[in-house]
């Protein structure tokens, strides 16, 4: 990867998602506060879910209904993952947040949202450092979105 990475957290923190779906069940107003890249918006529209995207202050978000993501099933699963084996990269990165500025990835942990949703993934499983290869794949995807190679 040609981009540099700056970590805003201790990579020895242990995290393993327990797939509780809580991060898909807290809405801010009528949106889930995870930003979509424009290419993801196009993809969601092509899947036939254009009404599920909301545009606020130049940013696209997934619509929330009754305080949960419109794609969350009654079993707390993601409709997009079930039907298409895909979900927006910021959903997959959570609780890590990523900004790519001037070829530098700035990674942080979204403590505020994690504590609001009661994320139970912290403290167990491998360290984030041990999962860096997986994380790099997601960063590569972000780079493709930002540099415009994925449509
Ligand atoms: S709240 Fe945390 S543990 Fe639960 S699904 Fe989201 S990331 Fe995974
Ligand atoms: S798109 Fe899927 S993973 Fe993302 S918030 Fe909605 S239900 Fe959760």
Short mmCIF file of N, CA and C and ligand atoms in Angstrom, two decimals:
data_model
loop_
_atom_site.label_atom_id
_atom_site.label_comp_id
_atom_site.label_asym_id
_atom_site.label_seq_id
_atom_site.Cartn_x
_atom_site.Cartn_y
_atom_site.Cartn_z
N UNK A 1 0.84 -1.20 0.00
CA UNK A 1 0.00 0.00 0.00
C UNK A 1 0.88 1.24 0.00
N UNK A 2 0.61 2.17 -0.91
CA UNK A 2 1.49 3.34 -1.01
C UNK A 2 1.12 4.41 0.01
N UNK A 3 -0.10 4.35 0.55
CA UNK A 3 -0.51 5.37 1.50
C UNK A 3 0.10 5.10 2.88
N UNK A 4 0.34 6.19 3.60
CA UNK A 4 0.77 6.06 4.99
C UNK A 4 -0.44 5.86 5.89
N UNK A 5 -0.20 5.30 7.06
CA UNK A 5 -1.30 5.08 8.00
C UNK A 5 -0.95 5.73 9.34
N UNK A 6 -1.86 6.53 9.84
CA UNK A 6 -1.68 7.09 11.18
C UNK A 6 -2.78 6.52 12.07
N UNK A 7 -2.38 5.90 13.16
CA UNK A 7 -3.35 5.29 14.07
C UNK A 7 -3.62 6.23 15.24
N UNK A 8 -4.88 6.42 15.52
CA UNK A 8 -5.26 7.26 16.66
C UNK A 8 -5.65 6.42 17.86
N UNK A 9 -5.22 5.17 17.88
CA UNK A 9 -5.59 4.29 19.01
C UNK A 9 -4.52 3.23 19.17
N UNK A 10 -4.57 2.54 20.28
CA UNK A 10 -3.59 1.49 20.58
C UNK A 10 -3.94 0.24 19.77
N UNK A 11 -3.04 -0.20 18.86
CA UNK A 11 -3.35 -1.37 18.02
C UNK A 11 -3.41 -2.68 18.81
N UNK A 12 -3.02 -2.62 20.08
CA UNK A 12 -3.11 -3.83 20.90
C UNK A 12 -4.48 -4.01 21.54
N UNK A 13 -5.38 -3.10 21.26
CA UNK A 13 -6.76 -3.27 21.73
C UNK A 13 -7.35 -4.50 21.06
N UNK A 14 -8.01 -5.31 21.86
CA UNK A 14 -8.67 -6.51 21.30
C UNK A 14 -10.09 -6.16 20.87
N UNK A 15 -10.43 -6.65 19.70
CA UNK A 15 -11.81 -6.40 19.22
C UNK A 15 -12.26 -7.56 18.36
N UNK A 16 -13.44 -8.05 18.67
CA UNK A 16 -14.07 -9.04 17.79
C UNK A 16 -15.58 -8.78 17.78
N UNK A 17 -16.08 -8.50 16.60
CA UNK A 17 -17.52 -8.22 16.46
C UNK A 17 -18.32 -9.47 16.85
N UNK A 18 -19.30 -9.28 17.73
CA UNK A 18 -20.12 -10.43 18.14
C UNK A 18 -21.42 -10.49 17.32
N UNK A 19 -21.47 -9.63 16.30
CA UNK A 19 -22.60 -9.63 15.36
C UNK A 19 -23.95 -9.48 16.07
N UNK A 20 -23.98 -8.53 17.01
CA UNK A 20 -25.23 -8.30 17.74
C UNK A 20 -26.17 -7.36 16.99
N UNK A 21 -25.62 -6.65 16.00
CA UNK A 21 -26.47 -5.74 15.21
C UNK A 21 -26.80 -4.43 15.91
N UNK A 22 -26.22 -4.19 17.10
CA UNK A 22 -26.57 -2.96 17.83
C UNK A 22 -26.17 -1.70 17.07
N UNK A 23 -25.05 -1.79 16.33
CA UNK A 23 -24.61 -0.58 15.62
C UNK A 23 -25.53 -0.26 14.44
N UNK A 24 -26.41 -1.17 14.10
CA UNK A 24 -27.39 -0.92 13.02
C UNK A 24 -28.73 -0.49 13.61
N UNK A 25 -28.76 -0.37 14.95
CA UNK A 25 -30.04 -0.12 15.61
C UNK A 25 -30.10 1.21 16.33
N UNK A 26 -29.11 2.06 16.10
CA UNK A 26 -29.16 3.39 16.71
C UNK A 26 -29.15 4.41 15.58
N UNK A 27 -30.18 5.21 15.51
CA UNK A 27 -30.25 6.20 14.44
C UNK A 27 -30.09 7.59 15.02
N UNK A 28 -29.56 8.48 14.21
CA UNK A 28 -29.52 9.89 14.56
C UNK A 28 -30.55 10.55 13.64
N UNK A 29 -31.69 10.87 14.21
CA UNK A 29 -32.77 11.35 13.36
C UNK A 29 -33.22 10.21 12.45
N UNK A 30 -33.25 10.49 11.17
CA UNK A 30 -33.73 9.45 10.24
C UNK A 30 -32.59 8.80 9.46
N UNK A 31 -31.36 8.87 10.01
CA UNK A 31 -30.23 8.24 9.31
C UNK A 31 -29.37 7.42 10.27
N UNK A 32 -28.65 6.44 9.68
CA UNK A 32 -27.57 5.75 10.39
C UNK A 32 -26.31 6.58 10.13
N UNK A 33 -25.61 7.00 11.18
CA UNK A 33 -24.54 7.98 10.97
C UNK A 33 -23.22 7.39 10.46
N UNK A 34 -23.29 6.58 9.42
CA UNK A 34 -22.09 6.07 8.74
C UNK A 34 -22.17 6.55 7.30
N UNK A 35 -21.16 7.30 6.89
CA UNK A 35 -21.21 7.93 5.57
C UNK A 35 -21.02 6.90 4.45
N UNK A 36 -21.75 7.14 3.37
CA UNK A 36 -21.59 6.29 2.17
C UNK A 36 -20.73 7.00 1.15
N UNK A 37 -19.91 6.25 0.44
CA UNK A 37 -19.18 6.82 -0.69
C UNK A 37 -20.12 6.87 -1.90
N UNK A 38 -19.91 7.84 -2.80
CA UNK A 38 -20.81 7.98 -3.94
C UNK A 38 -20.96 6.70 -4.75
N UNK A 39 -19.86 5.95 -4.90
CA UNK A 39 -19.95 4.69 -5.66
C UNK A 39 -20.85 3.68 -4.96
N UNK A 40 -20.86 3.74 -3.63
CA UNK A 40 -21.74 2.84 -2.87
C UNK A 40 -23.20 3.25 -3.07
N UNK A 41 -23.41 4.55 -3.13
CA UNK A 41 -24.76 5.04 -3.38
C UNK A 41 -25.25 4.53 -4.73
N UNK A 42 -24.38 4.62 -5.76
CA UNK A 42 -24.76 4.13 -7.09
C UNK A 42 -25.08 2.65 -7.03
N UNK A 43 -24.27 1.90 -6.30
CA UNK A 43 -24.49 0.46 -6.20
C UNK A 43 -25.83 0.16 -5.53
N UNK A 44 -26.11 0.85 -4.45
CA UNK A 44 -27.38 0.64 -3.74
C UNK A 44 -28.56 1.01 -4.65
N UNK A 45 -28.38 2.06 -5.42
CA UNK A 45 -29.46 2.45 -6.37
C UNK A 45 -29.65 1.36 -7.42
N UNK A 46 -28.54 0.83 -7.93
CA UNK A 46 -28.65 -0.23 -8.95
C UNK A 46 -29.33 -1.47 -8.38
N UNK A 47 -29.17 -1.71 -7.08
CA UNK A 47 -29.83 -2.85 -6.44
C UNK A 47 -31.34 -2.60 -6.27
N UNK A 48 -31.75 -1.35 -6.51
CA UNK A 48 -33.18 -1.04 -6.42
C UNK A 48 -33.60 -0.42 -5.10
N UNK A 49 -32.59 0.05 -4.32
CA UNK A 49 -32.91 0.62 -3.00
C UNK A 49 -32.61 2.12 -2.93
N UNK A 50 -32.81 2.79 -4.03
CA UNK A 50 -32.50 4.23 -4.07
C UNK A 50 -33.19 5.02 -2.97
N UNK A 51 -34.40 4.60 -2.59
CA UNK A 51 -35.15 5.32 -1.55
C UNK A 51 -34.52 5.15 -0.17
N UNK A 52 -33.56 4.25 -0.06
CA UNK A 52 -32.96 3.96 1.25
C UNK A 52 -31.76 4.85 1.55
N UNK A 53 -31.47 5.75 0.64
CA UNK A 53 -30.32 6.65 0.82
C UNK A 53 -30.82 8.07 1.04
N UNK A 54 -30.21 8.76 2.00
CA UNK A 54 -30.58 10.15 2.28
C UNK A 54 -29.34 11.03 2.12
N UNK A 55 -29.54 12.18 1.54
CA UNK A 55 -28.44 13.12 1.28
C UNK A 55 -28.60 14.33 2.18
N UNK A 56 -27.64 14.53 3.08
CA UNK A 56 -27.72 15.67 4.01
C UNK A 56 -26.37 16.39 4.01
N UNK A 57 -26.41 17.69 3.78
CA UNK A 57 -25.18 18.50 3.83
C UNK A 57 -24.03 17.86 3.05
N UNK A 58 -24.31 17.47 1.82
CA UNK A 58 -23.30 16.92 0.90
C UNK A 58 -22.80 15.53 1.27
N UNK A 59 -23.49 14.85 2.17
CA UNK A 59 -23.07 13.50 2.56
C UNK A 59 -24.27 12.55 2.42
N UNK A 60 -23.98 11.34 1.90
CA UNK A 60 -25.03 10.33 1.79
C UNK A 60 -25.00 9.41 3.02
N UNK A 61 -26.19 9.06 3.50
CA UNK A 61 -26.33 8.13 4.61
C UNK A 61 -27.43 7.12 4.27
N UNK A 62 -27.44 6.02 5.03
CA UNK A 62 -28.54 5.06 4.89
C UNK A 62 -29.70 5.52 5.76
N UNK A 63 -30.88 5.39 5.21
CA UNK A 63 -32.09 5.80 5.92
C UNK A 63 -32.33 4.90 7.13
N UNK A 64 -32.83 5.49 8.20
CA UNK A 64 -33.25 4.73 9.38
C UNK A 64 -34.76 4.79 9.50
N UNK A 65 -35.34 3.69 9.90
CA UNK A 65 -36.79 3.62 10.13
C UNK A 65 -36.99 3.04 11.53
N UNK A 66 -37.80 3.69 12.34
CA UNK A 66 -38.01 3.25 13.73
C UNK A 66 -36.67 3.06 14.45
N UNK A 67 -35.77 3.97 14.24
CA UNK A 67 -34.46 3.99 14.92
C UNK A 67 -33.53 2.84 14.54
N UNK A 68 -33.78 2.18 13.43
CA UNK A 68 -32.79 1.20 12.98
C UNK A 68 -32.60 1.32 11.48
N UNK A 69 -31.48 0.76 11.01
CA UNK A 69 -31.19 0.83 9.58
C UNK A 69 -32.30 0.15 8.79
N UNK A 70 -32.66 0.75 7.69
CA UNK A 70 -33.74 0.23 6.86
C UNK A 70 -33.39 -1.17 6.32
N UNK A 71 -32.10 -1.51 6.30
CA UNK A 71 -31.68 -2.83 5.80
C UNK A 71 -31.60 -3.90 6.88
N UNK A 72 -31.86 -3.53 8.13
CA UNK A 72 -31.75 -4.52 9.22
C UNK A 72 -33.00 -5.41 9.23
N UNK A 73 -32.77 -6.72 9.27
CA UNK A 73 -33.91 -7.66 9.29
C UNK A 73 -34.41 -7.84 10.73
N UNK A 74 -35.53 -8.52 10.87
CA UNK A 74 -36.08 -8.79 12.20
C UNK A 74 -35.13 -9.65 13.03
N UNK A 75 -34.24 -10.40 12.35
CA UNK A 75 -33.25 -11.24 13.06
C UNK A 75 -31.94 -10.49 13.31
N UNK A 76 -31.96 -9.18 13.12
CA UNK A 76 -30.76 -8.35 13.30
C UNK A 76 -29.65 -8.70 12.31
N UNK A 77 -30.03 -9.07 11.13
CA UNK A 77 -29.05 -9.32 10.07
C UNK A 77 -29.17 -8.21 9.03
N UNK A 78 -28.16 -8.14 8.16
CA UNK A 78 -28.12 -7.08 7.14
C UNK A 78 -28.66 -7.64 5.82
N UNK A 79 -29.71 -7.03 5.32
CA UNK A 79 -30.31 -7.47 4.05
C UNK A 79 -29.30 -7.42 2.91
N UNK A 80 -28.46 -6.41 2.91
CA UNK A 80 -27.48 -6.29 1.82
C UNK A 80 -26.48 -7.44 1.86
N UNK A 81 -26.05 -7.80 3.08
CA UNK A 81 -25.09 -8.92 3.19
C UNK A 81 -25.75 -10.23 2.82
N UNK A 82 -27.01 -10.41 3.23
CA UNK A 82 -27.70 -11.67 2.92
C UNK A 82 -27.90 -11.80 1.42
N UNK A 83 -28.41 -10.73 0.79
CA UNK A 83 -28.77 -10.84 -0.63
C UNK A 83 -27.59 -10.67 -1.57
N UNK A 84 -26.63 -9.84 -1.18
CA UNK A 84 -25.56 -9.49 -2.13
C UNK A 84 -24.15 -9.79 -1.61
N UNK A 85 -24.04 -10.29 -0.37
CA UNK A 85 -22.72 -10.55 0.20
C UNK A 85 -21.87 -9.29 0.31
N UNK A 86 -22.53 -8.18 0.50
CA UNK A 86 -21.84 -6.88 0.50
C UNK A 86 -22.54 -5.93 1.46
N UNK A 87 -21.78 -5.04 2.04
CA UNK A 87 -22.37 -3.91 2.78
C UNK A 87 -21.39 -2.74 2.68
N UNK A 88 -21.85 -1.54 2.95
CA UNK A 88 -20.96 -0.37 2.82
C UNK A 88 -19.69 -0.54 3.66
N UNK A 89 -18.60 -0.02 3.15
CA UNK A 89 -17.31 -0.27 3.80
C UNK A 89 -17.27 0.31 5.21
N UNK A 90 -17.96 1.42 5.45
CA UNK A 90 -17.93 1.97 6.80
C UNK A 90 -18.70 1.10 7.79
N UNK A 91 -19.66 0.31 7.30
CA UNK A 91 -20.33 -0.67 8.17
C UNK A 91 -19.34 -1.75 8.56
N UNK A 92 -18.53 -2.17 7.58
CA UNK A 92 -17.57 -3.26 7.84
C UNK A 92 -16.39 -2.79 8.66
N UNK A 93 -16.06 -1.51 8.55
CA UNK A 93 -14.94 -0.98 9.32
C UNK A 93 -15.31 -0.70 10.78
N UNK A 94 -16.56 -0.41 11.05
CA UNK A 94 -16.97 -0.02 12.39
C UNK A 94 -16.45 -1.03 13.42
N UNK A 95 -15.89 -0.59 14.54
CA UNK A 95 -15.88 0.77 15.12
C UNK A 95 -14.69 1.63 14.68
N UNK A 96 -13.96 1.18 13.66
CA UNK A 96 -12.84 2.00 13.18
C UNK A 96 -13.37 3.02 12.18
N UNK A 97 -12.90 4.23 12.30
CA UNK A 97 -13.24 5.26 11.31
C UNK A 97 -11.99 5.57 10.48
N UNK A 98 -12.21 5.90 9.23
CA UNK A 98 -11.08 6.14 8.31
C UNK A 98 -11.27 7.44 7.55
N UNK A 99 -10.23 8.24 7.53
CA UNK A 99 -10.19 9.39 6.62
C UNK A 99 -8.95 9.22 5.76
N UNK A 100 -9.06 9.52 4.48
CA UNK A 100 -7.90 9.46 3.59
C UNK A 100 -7.64 10.87 3.08
N UNK A 101 -6.56 11.46 3.58
CA UNK A 101 -6.23 12.84 3.23
C UNK A 101 -4.79 12.89 2.74
N UNK A 102 -4.62 13.40 1.51
CA UNK A 102 -3.27 13.53 0.93
C UNK A 102 -2.46 12.24 1.06
N UNK A 103 -3.06 11.14 0.69
CA UNK A 103 -2.38 9.84 0.71
C UNK A 103 -2.03 9.36 2.11
N UNK A 104 -2.69 9.91 3.11
CA UNK A 104 -2.47 9.42 4.48
C UNK A 104 -3.82 8.95 5.03
N UNK A 105 -3.83 7.69 5.46
CA UNK A 105 -5.02 7.18 6.14
C UNK A 105 -4.94 7.58 7.60
N UNK A 106 -6.01 8.18 8.10
CA UNK A 106 -6.07 8.51 9.52
C UNK A 106 -7.15 7.62 10.13
N UNK A 107 -6.71 6.69 10.96
CA UNK A 107 -7.63 5.71 11.55
C UNK A 107 -7.89 6.04 13.00
N UNK A 108 -9.14 5.93 13.39
CA UNK A 108 -9.48 6.16 14.79
C UNK A 108 -10.55 5.18 15.21
N UNK A 109 -10.82 5.16 16.49
CA UNK A 109 -11.93 4.32 16.97
C UNK A 109 -13.09 5.24 17.33
N UNK A 110 -14.28 4.86 16.93
CA UNK A 110 -15.45 5.68 17.17
C UNK A 110 -16.02 5.33 18.55
N UNK A 111 -15.32 5.84 19.59
CA UNK A 111 -15.72 5.50 20.96
C UNK A 111 -17.11 6.02 21.27
N UNK A 112 -17.40 7.21 20.77
CA UNK A 112 -18.67 7.85 21.10
C UNK A 112 -19.85 7.00 20.63
N UNK A 113 -19.80 6.64 19.35
CA UNK A 113 -20.90 5.83 18.78
C UNK A 113 -20.89 4.43 19.38
N UNK A 114 -19.68 3.88 19.59
CA UNK A 114 -19.59 2.53 20.18
C UNK A 114 -20.25 2.48 21.54
N UNK A 115 -19.99 3.51 22.35
CA UNK A 115 -20.60 3.47 23.69
C UNK A 115 -22.10 3.74 23.61
N UNK A 116 -22.51 4.58 22.66
CA UNK A 116 -23.96 4.84 22.52
C UNK A 116 -24.71 3.55 22.15
N UNK A 117 -24.10 2.75 21.27
CA UNK A 117 -24.80 1.53 20.82
C UNK A 117 -24.51 0.35 21.75
N UNK A 118 -23.58 0.55 22.71
CA UNK A 118 -23.25 -0.56 23.62
C UNK A 118 -22.52 -1.68 22.91
N UNK A 119 -21.59 -1.32 22.02
CA UNK A 119 -20.83 -2.33 21.27
C UNK A 119 -20.12 -3.28 22.25
N UNK A 120 -20.30 -4.58 22.05
CA UNK A 120 -19.74 -5.57 22.97
C UNK A 120 -18.50 -6.26 22.40
N UNK A 121 -17.96 -5.73 21.33
CA UNK A 121 -16.83 -6.39 20.69
C UNK A 121 -15.47 -6.14 21.33
N UNK A 122 -15.38 -5.11 22.17
CA UNK A 122 -14.08 -4.76 22.73
C UNK A 122 -13.66 -5.72 23.84
N UNK A 123 -12.34 -5.99 23.88
CA UNK A 123 -11.79 -6.78 24.98
C UNK A 123 -11.68 -8.26 24.69
N UNK A 124 -12.14 -8.71 23.55
CA UNK A 124 -12.00 -10.14 23.23
C UNK A 124 -11.50 -10.31 21.80
N UNK A 125 -11.09 -11.54 21.49
CA UNK A 125 -10.60 -11.82 20.14
C UNK A 125 -9.19 -11.31 19.93
N UNK A 126 -8.71 -11.33 18.68
CA UNK A 126 -7.37 -10.87 18.38
C UNK A 126 -7.22 -9.36 18.54
N UNK A 127 -5.99 -8.92 18.63
CA UNK A 127 -5.77 -7.47 18.68
C UNK A 127 -6.02 -6.90 17.27
N UNK A 128 -6.23 -5.61 17.22
CA UNK A 128 -6.43 -4.97 15.91
C UNK A 128 -5.14 -5.11 15.08
N UNK A 129 -3.98 -5.07 15.74
CA UNK A 129 -2.70 -5.25 15.03
C UNK A 129 -2.66 -6.63 14.37
N UNK A 130 -3.18 -7.63 15.05
CA UNK A 130 -3.15 -8.99 14.50
C UNK A 130 -4.07 -9.13 13.29
N UNK A 131 -5.01 -8.23 13.16
CA UNK A 131 -5.94 -8.29 12.02
C UNK A 131 -5.60 -7.28 10.95
N UNK A 132 -4.38 -6.80 10.97
CA UNK A 132 -4.07 -5.69 10.08
C UNK A 132 -4.22 -6.03 8.60
N UNK A 133 -3.96 -7.28 8.25
CA UNK A 133 -4.12 -7.68 6.83
C UNK A 133 -5.56 -7.47 6.37
N UNK A 134 -6.52 -7.89 7.22
CA UNK A 134 -7.95 -7.70 6.88
C UNK A 134 -8.26 -6.20 6.78
N UNK A 135 -7.72 -5.46 7.73
CA UNK A 135 -7.98 -4.03 7.74
C UNK A 135 -7.43 -3.37 6.48
N UNK A 136 -6.26 -3.82 6.05
CA UNK A 136 -5.64 -3.25 4.85
C UNK A 136 -6.51 -3.45 3.61
N UNK A 137 -7.20 -4.58 3.54
CA UNK A 137 -8.09 -4.81 2.40
C UNK A 137 -9.21 -3.77 2.38
N UNK A 138 -9.73 -3.45 3.56
CA UNK A 138 -10.79 -2.45 3.63
C UNK A 138 -10.24 -1.06 3.29
N UNK A 139 -9.00 -0.80 3.71
CA UNK A 139 -8.40 0.50 3.39
C UNK A 139 -8.17 0.62 1.88
N UNK A 140 -7.80 -0.50 1.28
CA UNK A 140 -7.62 -0.51 -0.17
C UNK A 140 -8.95 -0.16 -0.86
N UNK A 141 -10.02 -0.71 -0.35
CA UNK A 141 -11.36 -0.41 -0.91
C UNK A 141 -11.67 1.08 -0.76
N UNK A 142 -11.37 1.63 0.41
CA UNK A 142 -11.60 3.07 0.62
C UNK A 142 -10.78 3.88 -0.38
N UNK A 143 -9.52 3.49 -0.58
CA UNK A 143 -8.66 4.23 -1.52
C UNK A 143 -9.25 4.19 -2.92
N UNK A 144 -9.80 3.04 -3.30
CA UNK A 144 -10.40 2.96 -4.64
C UNK A 144 -11.62 3.87 -4.74
N UNK A 145 -12.40 3.95 -3.68
CA UNK A 145 -13.56 4.86 -3.72
C UNK A 145 -13.09 6.31 -3.81
N UNK A 146 -12.11 6.65 -2.97
CA UNK A 146 -11.67 8.04 -2.91
C UNK A 146 -10.98 8.46 -4.21
N UNK A 147 -10.19 7.55 -4.79
CA UNK A 147 -9.47 7.89 -6.01
C UNK A 147 -10.29 7.59 -7.27
N UNK A 148 -11.50 7.04 -7.06
CA UNK A 148 -12.42 6.94 -8.19
C UNK A 148 -12.27 5.75 -9.10
N UNK A 149 -11.73 4.63 -8.59
CA UNK A 149 -11.55 3.47 -9.46
C UNK A 149 -12.67 2.44 -9.35
N UNK A 150 -13.61 2.65 -8.43
CA UNK A 150 -14.66 1.67 -8.23
C UNK A 150 -16.01 2.30 -8.56
N UNK A 151 -16.77 1.68 -9.46
CA UNK A 151 -18.10 2.23 -9.83
C UNK A 151 -19.15 1.17 -9.79
S1 LIG B 1 -22.30 -3.19 17.97
FE1 LIG B 1 -20.18 -3.93 17.90
S2 LIG B 1 -20.30 -6.13 18.32
FE2 LIG B 1 -22.37 -5.46 17.75
S3 LIG B 1 -22.51 -5.79 15.50
FE3 LIG B 1 -21.80 -3.68 15.81
S4 LIG B 1 -19.55 -3.81 15.74
FE4 LIG B 1 -20.33 -5.88 16.10
S1 LIG B 2 -26.29 -1.54 5.79
FE1 LIG B 2 -26.30 -3.48 6.90
S2 LIG B 2 -24.42 -3.42 8.16
FE2 LIG B 2 -24.82 -1.31 7.49
S3 LIG B 2 -26.02 -0.37 9.15
FE3 LIG B 2 -27.48 -1.24 7.66
S4 LIG B 2 -27.97 -3.29 8.41
FE4 LIG B 2 -26.10 -2.60 9.44
#
